[in-house]
CSV table of C-alpha atoms in Angstrom, one decimal:
chain,number,residue,atom,x,y,z
Z,246,UNK,CA,90.0,79.9,157.3
Z,247,UNK,CA,88.2,80.7,154.1
Z,248,UNK,CA,85.1,82.8,153.7
Z,249,UNK,CA,83.0,79.6,153.2
Z,250,UNK,CA,84.4,78.2,156.4
Z,251,UNK,CA,83.6,81.4,158.3
Z,252,UNK,CA,80.0,81.4,157.0
Z,253,UNK,CA,79.6,77.8,157.9
Z,254,UNK,CA,80.9,78.6,161.4
Z,255,UNK,CA,78.4,81.5,161.7
Z,256,UNK,CA,75.6,79.1,160.6
Z,257,UNK,CA,76.6,76.6,163.2
Z,258,UNK,CA,76.7,79.3,165.9
Z,259,UNK,CA,73.2,80.4,164.7
Z,260,UNK,CA,71.8,77.0,165.3
Z,261,UNK,CA,73.4,76.5,168.7
Z,262,UNK,CA,73.2,80.1,170.1
Z,263,UNK,CA,70.1,81.7,168.6
Z,264,UNK,CA,67.8,80.6,171.4
Z,265,UNK,CA,70.3,81.5,174.1
Z,266,UNK,CA,70.9,85.0,172.7
Z,267,UNK,CA,67.2,85.7,172.3
Z,268,UNK,CA,66.4,84.3,175.8
Z,269,UNK,CA,69.1,86.5,177.4
Z,270,UNK,CA,67.9,89.6,175.7
Z,271,UNK,CA,64.2,88.9,176.4
Z,272,UNK,CA,65.0,88.5,180.1
Z,273,UNK,CA,66.9,91.8,180.2
Z,274,UNK,CA,64.7,94.0,178.1
Z,275,UNK,CA,61.3,92.3,178.4
Z,276,UNK,CA,60.6,92.6,174.7
Z,277,UNK,CA,60.6,89.5,172.5
Z,278,UNK,CA,60.5,91.4,169.2
Z,279,UNK,CA,63.5,93.6,170.3
Z,280,UNK,CA,65.4,90.5,171.3
Z,281,UNK,CA,64.9,88.7,168.0
Z,282,UNK,CA,65.7,91.9,166.0
Z,283,UNK,CA,68.9,92.5,168.0
Z,284,UNK,CA,70.0,88.9,167.7
Z,285,UNK,CA,69.5,89.0,163.9
Z,286,UNK,CA,71.6,92.1,163.7
Z,287,UNK,CA,74.3,90.5,165.7
Z,288,UNK,CA,74.5,87.5,163.4
Z,289,UNK,CA,74.5,89.8,160.4
Z,290,UNK,CA,77.5,91.6,161.8
Z,291,UNK,CA,79.2,88.3,162.4
Z,292,UNK,CA,78.9,87.3,158.8
Z,293,UNK,CA,80.4,90.7,157.8
Z,294,UNK,CA,83.3,90.8,160.2
Z,295,UNK,CA,84.4,87.2,160.9
Z,296,UNK,CA,85.8,86.7,157.4
Z,297,UNK,CA,88.4,89.4,158.1
Z,298,UNK,CA,88.7,89.4,161.9
Z,299,UNK,CA,88.4,85.6,162.3
Z,300,UNK,CA,85.9,83.6,164.4
Z,301,UNK,CA,86.2,84.6,168.1
Z,302,UNK,CA,87.2,82.0,170.6
Z,303,UNK,CA,83.7,82.2,172.2
Z,304,UNK,CA,81.3,82.8,169.3
Z,305,UNK,CA,78.2,82.6,171.6
Z,306,UNK,CA,79.6,85.2,174.0
Z,307,UNK,CA,80.5,87.5,171.2
Z,308,UNK,CA,77.1,87.2,169.7
Z,309,UNK,CA,75.3,87.9,173.0
Z,310,UNK,CA,77.5,90.9,173.7
Z,311,UNK,CA,76.9,92.3,170.2
Z,312,UNK,CA,73.2,91.6,170.4
Z,313,UNK,CA,73.0,93.5,173.7
Z,314,UNK,CA,74.7,96.5,172.1
Z,315,UNK,CA,72.3,96.4,169.2
Z,316,UNK,CA,69.4,96.3,171.6
Z,317,UNK,CA,70.8,99.2,173.5
Z,318,UNK,CA,71.2,101.2,170.3
Z,319,UNK,CA,67.7,100.6,169.3
Z,320,UNK,CA,66.3,101.6,172.7
Z,321,UNK,CA,68.3,104.8,172.6
Z,322,UNK,CA,67.1,105.5,169.1
Z,323,UNK,CA,63.4,104.7,169.5
Z,324,UNK,CA,62.6,105.4,173.2
Z,325,UNK,CA,61.2,108.8,174.2
Z,326,UNK,CA,63.2,111.0,176.5
Z,327,UNK,CA,61.3,109.9,179.6
Z,328,UNK,CA,62.0,106.3,178.8
Z,329,UNK,CA,65.8,106.7,178.7
Z,330,UNK,CA,66.1,106.5,182.5
Z,331,UNK,CA,64.4,103.1,182.5
Z,332,UNK,CA,66.7,102.0,179.7
Z,333,UNK,CA,69.7,103.1,181.6
Z,334,UNK,CA,68.5,101.1,184.6
Z,335,UNK,CA,68.1,98.0,182.4
Z,336,UNK,CA,71.6,98.5,181.0
Z,337,UNK,CA,73.3,99.0,184.4
Z,338,UNK,CA,74.3,95.3,184.6
Z,339,UNK,CA,72.9,95.0,188.1
Z,340,UNK,CA,70.4,92.3,187.1
Z,341,UNK,CA,70.3,89.4,189.7
Z,342,UNK,CA,71.8,86.1,188.5
Z,343,UNK,CA,69.3,84.0,186.5
Z,344,UNK,CA,67.5,81.4,188.6
Z,345,UNK,CA,67.7,78.1,186.8
Z,346,UNK,CA,64.8,76.6,188.6
Z,347,UNK,CA,64.0,72.9,188.4
Z,348,UNK,CA,65.0,72.5,184.8
Z,349,UNK,CA,68.8,72.4,184.5
Z,350,UNK,CA,69.1,71.9,180.7
Z,351,UNK,CA,69.2,75.3,178.9
Z,352,UNK,CA,67.3,74.2,175.8
Z,353,UNK,CA,64.6,72.3,177.7
Z,354,UNK,CA,64.3,75.2,180.1
Z,355,UNK,CA,63.6,77.6,177.2
Z,356,UNK,CA,61.0,75.2,175.7
Z,357,UNK,CA,59.2,75.0,179.0
Z,358,UNK,CA,59.4,78.8,179.3
Z,359,UNK,CA,58.0,79.4,175.8
Z,360,UNK,CA,55.2,76.8,176.3
Z,361,UNK,CA,53.1,79.2,178.4
Z,362,UNK,CA,49.6,78.0,179.1
Z,363,UNK,CA,48.2,81.5,178.4
Z,364,UNK,CA,48.8,80.9,174.7
Z,365,UNK,CA,46.7,78.6,172.6
Z,366,UNK,CA,48.3,75.2,172.2
Z,367,UNK,CA,49.0,75.6,168.4
Z,368,UNK,CA,50.4,79.1,169.0
Z,369,UNK,CA,52.7,78.1,171.8
Z,370,UNK,CA,54.0,75.1,169.9
Z,371,UNK,CA,54.6,77.1,166.7
Z,372,UNK,CA,56.4,79.9,168.6
Z,373,UNK,CA,58.6,77.4,170.5
Z,374,UNK,CA,59.5,75.5,167.3
Z,375,UNK,CA,60.6,78.7,165.7
Z,376,UNK,CA,62.5,80.2,168.7
Z,377,UNK,CA,64.0,77.2,170.3
Z,378,UNK,CA,63.4,74.2,168.1
Z,379,UNK,CA,65.3,75.7,165.2
Z,380,UNK,CA,62.6,74.9,162.6
Z,381,UNK,CA,61.9,77.3,159.8
Z,382,UNK,CA,58.4,78.7,159.2
Z,383,UNK,CA,57.9,76.5,156.1
Z,384,UNK,CA,58.9,73.4,158.1
Z,385,UNK,CA,56.5,74.4,160.9
Z,386,UNK,CA,53.7,75.0,158.3
Z,387,UNK,CA,54.2,71.5,156.8
Z,388,UNK,CA,54.1,70.0,160.3
Z,389,UNK,CA,50.7,71.6,161.0
Z,390,UNK,CA,49.5,71.0,157.4
Z,391,UNK,CA,48.7,74.7,157.0
Z,392,UNK,CA,49.9,77.5,154.7
Z,393,UNK,CA,53.2,79.3,155.5
Z,394,UNK,CA,51.3,82.6,155.8
Z,395,UNK,CA,49.0,81.2,158.4
Z,396,UNK,CA,51.9,79.8,160.4
Z,397,UNK,CA,53.7,83.2,160.2
Z,398,UNK,CA,50.5,84.9,161.5
Z,399,UNK,CA,50.2,82.4,164.3
Z,400,UNK,CA,53.7,83.1,165.5
Z,401,UNK,CA,53.2,86.9,165.2
Z,402,UNK,CA,49.9,86.7,167.1
Z,403,UNK,CA,51.6,84.7,169.9
Z,404,UNK,CA,54.3,87.3,170.2
Z,405,UNK,CA,51.7,90.1,170.2
Z,406,UNK,CA,49.7,88.4,173.0
Z,407,UNK,CA,52.9,87.9,175.1
Z,408,UNK,CA,53.5,91.7,174.8
Z,409,UNK,CA,49.9,92.8,175.2
Z,410,UNK,CA,49.2,90.6,178.2
Z,411,UNK,CA,52.6,91.2,179.7
Z,412,UNK,CA,53.2,87.5,180.0
Z,413,UNK,CA,56.4,87.2,182.0
Z,414,UNK,CA,59.4,85.5,180.5
Z,415,UNK,CA,59.9,83.5,183.6
Z,416,UNK,CA,61.6,80.1,184.2
Z,417,UNK,CA,58.9,77.7,185.3
Z,418,UNK,CA,58.9,76.2,188.7
Z,419,UNK,CA,58.2,72.5,189.5
Z,420,UNK,CA,54.5,73.4,190.0
Z,421,UNK,CA,54.3,74.9,186.5
Z,422,UNK,CA,55.6,71.9,184.6
Z,423,UNK,CA,52.3,69.8,184.5
Z,424,UNK,CA,50.4,72.7,182.9
Z,425,UNK,CA,53.1,73.1,180.2
Z,426,UNK,CA,54.2,69.6,179.5
Z,427,UNK,CA,51.6,68.9,176.8
Z,428,UNK,CA,53.1,71.7,174.7
Z,429,UNK,CA,56.6,70.6,175.4
Z,430,UNK,CA,55.8,67.1,174.2
Z,431,UNK,CA,54.2,68.4,171.0
Z,432,UNK,CA,57.3,70.5,170.3
Z,433,UNK,CA,59.6,67.5,170.9
Z,434,UNK,CA,57.5,65.2,168.7
Z,435,UNK,CA,57.4,67.6,165.8
Z,436,UNK,CA,61.2,68.3,166.0
Z,437,UNK,CA,61.7,64.5,166.1
Z,438,UNK,CA,59.5,64.0,163.0
Z,439,UNK,CA,61.4,66.7,161.1
Z,440,UNK,CA,64.6,64.8,161.8
Z,441,UNK,CA,63.3,61.4,161.0
Z,442,UNK,CA,61.9,62.4,157.6
Z,443,UNK,CA,62.7,65.9,156.6
Z,444,UNK,CA,59.9,67.9,154.9
Z,445,UNK,CA,62.2,70.2,152.9
Z,446,UNK,CA,63.9,69.2,149.6
Z,447,UNK,CA,66.8,71.4,150.6
Z,448,UNK,CA,67.5,69.3,153.7
Z,449,UNK,CA,69.0,65.8,154.1
Z,450,UNK,CA,66.3,63.2,153.9
Z,451,UNK,CA,67.1,62.2,157.5
Z,452,UNK,CA,68.5,64.6,160.1
Z,453,UNK,CA,69.9,62.5,163.0
Z,454,UNK,CA,70.9,65.5,165.1
Z,455,UNK,CA,67.3,66.5,165.4
Z,456,UNK,CA,66.1,63.0,166.4
Z,457,UNK,CA,68.9,62.6,168.9
Z,458,UNK,CA,68.2,66.0,170.5
Z,459,UNK,CA,64.5,65.3,170.7
Z,460,UNK,CA,65.2,61.9,172.4
Z,461,UNK,CA,67.7,63.5,174.8
Z,462,UNK,CA,65.2,66.2,175.9
Z,463,UNK,CA,62.4,63.6,176.2
Z,464,UNK,CA,64.6,61.6,178.6
Z,465,UNK,CA,65.1,64.7,180.7
Z,466,UNK,CA,61.4,65.4,180.8
Z,467,UNK,CA,60.8,61.9,182.0
Z,468,UNK,CA,63.2,62.5,184.9
Z,469,UNK,CA,61.3,65.6,185.8
Z,470,UNK,CA,57.8,64.0,185.4
Z,471,UNK,CA,58.4,60.2,186.0
Z,472,UNK,CA,54.7,59.4,186.6
Z,473,UNK,CA,53.4,61.1,183.5
Z,474,UNK,CA,52.2,58.4,181.1
Z,475,UNK,CA,52.4,60.5,178.0
Z,476,UNK,CA,56.0,61.5,178.7
Z,477,UNK,CA,56.9,57.8,178.8
Z,478,UNK,CA,54.7,57.2,175.8
Z,479,UNK,CA,56.5,59.8,173.7
Z,480,UNK,CA,59.9,58.6,174.7
Z,481,UNK,CA,58.9,55.0,173.8
Z,482,UNK,CA,57.5,56.2,170.4
Z,483,UNK,CA,60.7,58.0,169.6
Z,484,UNK,CA,62.9,55.1,170.6
Z,485,UNK,CA,60.9,52.6,168.5
Z,486,UNK,CA,60.9,54.9,165.5
Z,487,UNK,CA,64.6,55.9,165.8
Z,488,UNK,CA,65.5,52.2,166.0
Z,489,UNK,CA,64.5,51.8,162.3
Z,490,UNK,CA,66.3,54.8,161.0
Z,491,UNK,CA,69.3,53.1,159.5
Z,492,UNK,CA,67.0,50.9,157.4
Z,493,UNK,CA,64.9,53.8,156.3
Z,494,UNK,CA,66.8,55.1,153.3
Z,495,UNK,CA,68.6,52.9,150.8
Z,496,UNK,CA,72.2,53.4,149.6
Z,497,UNK,CA,70.8,55.0,146.4
Z,498,UNK,CA,69.0,57.6,148.5
Z,499,UNK,CA,65.5,56.1,148.2
Z,500,UNK,CA,63.0,55.7,151.0
Z,501,UNK,CA,62.5,52.1,152.1
Z,502,UNK,CA,59.0,51.6,153.4
Z,503,UNK,CA,58.4,49.5,156.6
Z,504,UNK,CA,57.5,46.2,155.0
Z,505,UNK,CA,60.6,46.3,152.8
Z,506,UNK,CA,63.1,47.3,155.5
Z,507,UNK,CA,66.0,45.0,156.5
Z,508,UNK,CA,65.0,44.3,160.1
Z,509,UNK,CA,68.5,43.1,160.8
Z,510,UNK,CA,69.6,46.7,160.6
Z,511,UNK,CA,67.2,47.8,163.4
Z,512,UNK,CA,68.7,48.8,166.7
Z,513,UNK,CA,67.6,46.1,169.1
Z,514,UNK,CA,68.7,48.0,172.2
Z,515,UNK,CA,66.4,50.9,171.4
Z,516,UNK,CA,63.6,48.5,170.6
Z,517,UNK,CA,64.0,46.7,173.9
Z,518,UNK,CA,63.9,50.0,175.8
Z,519,UNK,CA,60.9,51.1,173.9
Z,520,UNK,CA,59.0,47.8,174.5
Z,521,UNK,CA,59.9,48.0,178.2
Z,522,UNK,CA,58.4,51.5,178.5
Z,523,UNK,CA,55.2,50.3,176.7
Z,524,UNK,CA,54.8,47.3,179.0
Z,525,UNK,CA,55.4,49.5,182.1
Z,526,UNK,CA,52.6,51.8,181.0
Z,527,UNK,CA,50.2,48.9,180.3
Z,528,UNK,CA,50.9,47.5,183.7
Z,529,UNK,CA,49.6,50.6,185.4
Z,530,UNK,CA,46.1,49.9,184.1
Z,531,UNK,CA,45.6,53.6,183.3
Z,532,UNK,CA,43.8,54.7,180.2
Z,533,UNK,CA,46.5,55.3,177.5
Z,534,UNK,CA,46.9,58.7,175.9
Z,535,UNK,CA,47.8,59.6,172.3
Z,536,UNK,CA,51.5,59.1,172.5
Z,537,UNK,CA,51.1,55.8,174.5
Z,538,UNK,CA,48.9,54.4,171.8
Z,539,UNK,CA,51.2,55.4,169.0
Z,540,UNK,CA,54.1,53.8,170.9
Z,541,UNK,CA,52.0,50.6,171.3
Z,542,UNK,CA,51.3,50.6,167.5
Z,543,UNK,CA,55.1,50.8,166.9
Z,544,UNK,CA,55.7,48.1,169.5
Z,545,UNK,CA,53.5,45.8,167.4
Z,546,UNK,CA,55.5,46.6,164.3
Z,547,UNK,CA,58.9,46.1,165.9
Z,548,UNK,CA,57.8,42.9,167.5
Z,549,UNK,CA,57.3,41.2,164.2
Z,550,UNK,CA,60.5,39.4,162.9
Z,551,UNK,CA,59.1,39.7,159.4
Z,552,UNK,CA,56.5,42.1,157.9
Z,553,UNK,CA,54.2,39.1,157.2
Z,554,UNK,CA,54.1,38.4,160.9
Z,555,UNK,CA,52.7,41.8,161.8
Z,556,UNK,CA,49.5,41.5,163.9
Z,557,UNK,CA,47.5,43.9,161.8
Z,558,UNK,CA,44.3,43.2,163.7
Z,559,UNK,CA,45.9,44.5,166.9
Z,560,UNK,CA,47.2,47.6,165.0
Z,561,UNK,CA,43.6,48.4,163.8
Z,562,UNK,CA,42.3,47.9,167.4
Z,563,UNK,CA,44.9,50.3,168.7
Z,564,UNK,CA,44.0,52.8,166.0
Z,565,UNK,CA,40.3,52.4,167.0
Z,566,UNK,CA,41.3,53.6,170.4
Z,567,UNK,CA,43.4,56.4,169.0
Z,568,UNK,CA,40.7,57.9,166.8
Z,569,UNK,CA,38.5,58.3,169.9
Z,570,UNK,CA,41.2,60.5,171.4
Z,571,UNK,CA,42.4,62.2,168.2
Z,572,UNK,CA,40.0,62.7,165.4
Z,573,UNK,CA,42.5,64.3,163.1
Z,574,UNK,CA,42.3,63.2,159.4
Z,575,UNK,CA,46.0,62.1,159.6
Z,576,UNK,CA,45.1,59.5,162.2
Z,577,UNK,CA,42.2,58.3,160.1
Z,578,UNK,CA,44.5,58.0,157.1
Z,579,UNK,CA,47.0,55.9,159.0
Z,580,UNK,CA,44.2,53.7,160.3
Z,581,UNK,CA,43.1,53.1,156.8
Z,582,UNK,CA,46.5,51.8,155.9
Z,583,UNK,CA,46.2,49.1,158.6
Z,584,UNK,CA,42.6,48.4,157.6
Z,585,UNK,CA,43.8,47.6,154.1
Z,586,UNK,CA,45.9,44.7,155.6
Z,587,UNK,CA,42.9,43.3,157.4
Z,588,UNK,CA,39.8,44.0,155.3
Z,589,UNK,CA,41.5,44.7,151.9
Z,590,UNK,CA,42.3,47.8,149.8
Z,591,UNK,CA,38.7,48.4,148.6
Z,592,UNK,CA,37.4,48.9,152.2
Z,593,UNK,CA,40.5,51.1,153.0
Z,594,UNK,CA,39.9,53.2,149.9
Z,595,UNK,CA,36.4,53.9,151.0
Z,596,UNK,CA,37.7,55.0,154.4
Z,597,UNK,CA,40.2,57.3,152.7
Z,598,UNK,CA,37.8,59.0,150.3
Z,599,UNK,CA,36.1,61.3,152.8
Z,600,UNK,CA,39.5,62.6,153.9
Z,601,UNK,CA,40.3,64.3,150.6
Z,602,UNK,CA,38.9,67.7,151.4
Z,603,UNK,CA,41.0,68.0,154.6
Z,604,UNK,CA,44.2,66.4,153.3
Z,605,UNK,CA,44.3,67.4,149.6
Z,606,UNK,CA,47.6,69.3,150.2
Z,607,UNK,CA,49.2,66.4,152.2
Z,608,UNK,CA,51.4,64.2,150.0
Z,609,UNK,CA,50.8,61.1,152.2
Z,610,UNK,CA,47.1,61.2,151.4
Z,611,UNK,CA,47.7,60.9,147.7
Z,612,UNK,CA,50.5,58.4,148.2
Z,613,UNK,CA,48.2,56.2,150.2
Z,614,UNK,CA,45.5,56.4,147.6
Z,615,UNK,CA,48.0,55.6,144.9
Z,616,UNK,CA,49.1,52.4,146.7
Z,617,UNK,CA,45.5,51.3,147.3
Z,618,UNK,CA,44.4,52.0,143.7
Z,619,UNK,CA,47.5,50.1,142.5
Z,620,UNK,CA,46.4,47.0,144.5
Z,621,UNK,CA,43.0,47.3,142.9
Z,622,UNK,CA,44.6,47.4,139.4
Z,623,UNK,CA,43.3,50.9,138.8
Z,624,UNK,CA,46.5,52.0,137.1
Z,625,UNK,CA,45.4,55.3,135.5
Z,626,UNK,CA,44.0,56.6,138.8
Z,627,UNK,CA,47.0,55.3,140.7
Z,628,UNK,CA,49.3,57.2,138.3
Z,629,UNK,CA,47.4,60.4,138.8
Z,630,UNK,CA,47.6,60.0,142.6
Z,631,UNK,CA,51.3,59.3,142.4
Z,632,UNK,CA,51.8,62.4,140.4
Z,633,UNK,CA,50.0,64.5,143.0
Z,634,UNK,CA,52.0,62.9,145.8
Z,635,UNK,CA,55.3,63.6,144.0
Z,636,UNK,CA,54.4,67.2,143.4
Z,637,UNK,CA,53.6,67.7,147.2
Z,638,UNK,CA,56.4,65.6,148.7
Z,639,UNK,CA,59.4,67.6,149.9
Z,640,UNK,CA,61.7,64.8,151.1
Z,641,UNK,CA,64.0,63.7,148.3
Z,642,UNK,CA,64.1,60.1,149.4
Z,643,UNK,CA,60.4,59.9,149.5
Z,644,UNK,CA,60.1,61.6,146.1
Z,645,UNK,CA,62.5,59.0,144.6
Z,646,UNK,CA,60.5,56.1,146.0
Z,647,UNK,CA,57.1,57.5,144.8
Z,648,UNK,CA,58.6,58.2,141.3
Z,649,UNK,CA,59.8,54.6,141.0
Z,650,UNK,CA,56.5,53.2,142.1
Z,651,UNK,CA,54.7,55.4,139.6
Z,652,UNK,CA,57.1,54.5,136.7
Z,653,UNK,CA,56.6,50.8,137.5
Z,654,UNK,CA,53.0,51.1,136.5
Z,655,UNK,CA,54.1,51.3,132.8
């Protein structure tokens, strides 16, 4: 095995085992920062030793053992003399076996554990995305449309609160799940989005392993909470979005927008399952939540055999319901795209204009403006908007599409 192969093996182990190692150490030592530091040291040792020693048969076990030793070394170095007896107790190996609780899947169990209701929603989601979801700080920052420094501070504050408030790292019981599920759904949705259209220029435009994992975990959450409408809504939304993935990027690596996609490439089984979930929720007569409305919007799009058959009036009506629940500028921007198909680009552009202050750093805002200005034959302004969108876009397929659209202006 070459050095390159070994480093790739370590990277793969990092993706698969990082959360497990950190969780194991946190349970044992009760200190999240210590757990992360020790895990990082273990992976550094792996990169150093595996090229000469070879990758062990059980990389995860090797990493956990090494990380435990690193944590022990740190405790012995840093703890005061009176604390050593407590450290020795923790290292005795007499810990009772971990209680798995109601959530059998390891990764989902970690997500529910991290999404503690004592933390603010944005903090618990950011922390969980970093520790368990495998997203980087820049990816999380782009998901929240905030600066990387703000995201890093949010994660740091969440860790500090866990330590200061002595929030227990405890596997949630069945009674805990309803209070934590909203954070869990937010984590799964953001992981899915990062897989469906990556935000980093260094990543593949589409990352199917992330979308597949998000869908897998959403299915498990639905088994745990079968009556929760938002769980069903998120699963339906993911299925209807994932169904279009194979038509999303052209063979030349360029983004293919919805109206130009080859609908014969869409996965009809996923669409049928997504539609069934949407109908089941409508049949309950309960007021739909955010994910259910987004799923219904996607159901309208995937019901049309041709883009020209899309019922845009229904899409706008659904967005009207959504903005009453979620007043975020991104929802308002997406609504304006639908308004353009019903009332024309000039009306939509007027709706987009007030969003500039909040969304100036969001590439989709400028891309939407560019398309609307293009339809109004305002070429110079459209070109400027395309330039701004290209500068902000991270996804290489999206950048290629926007560049072509700009260059077509002449």
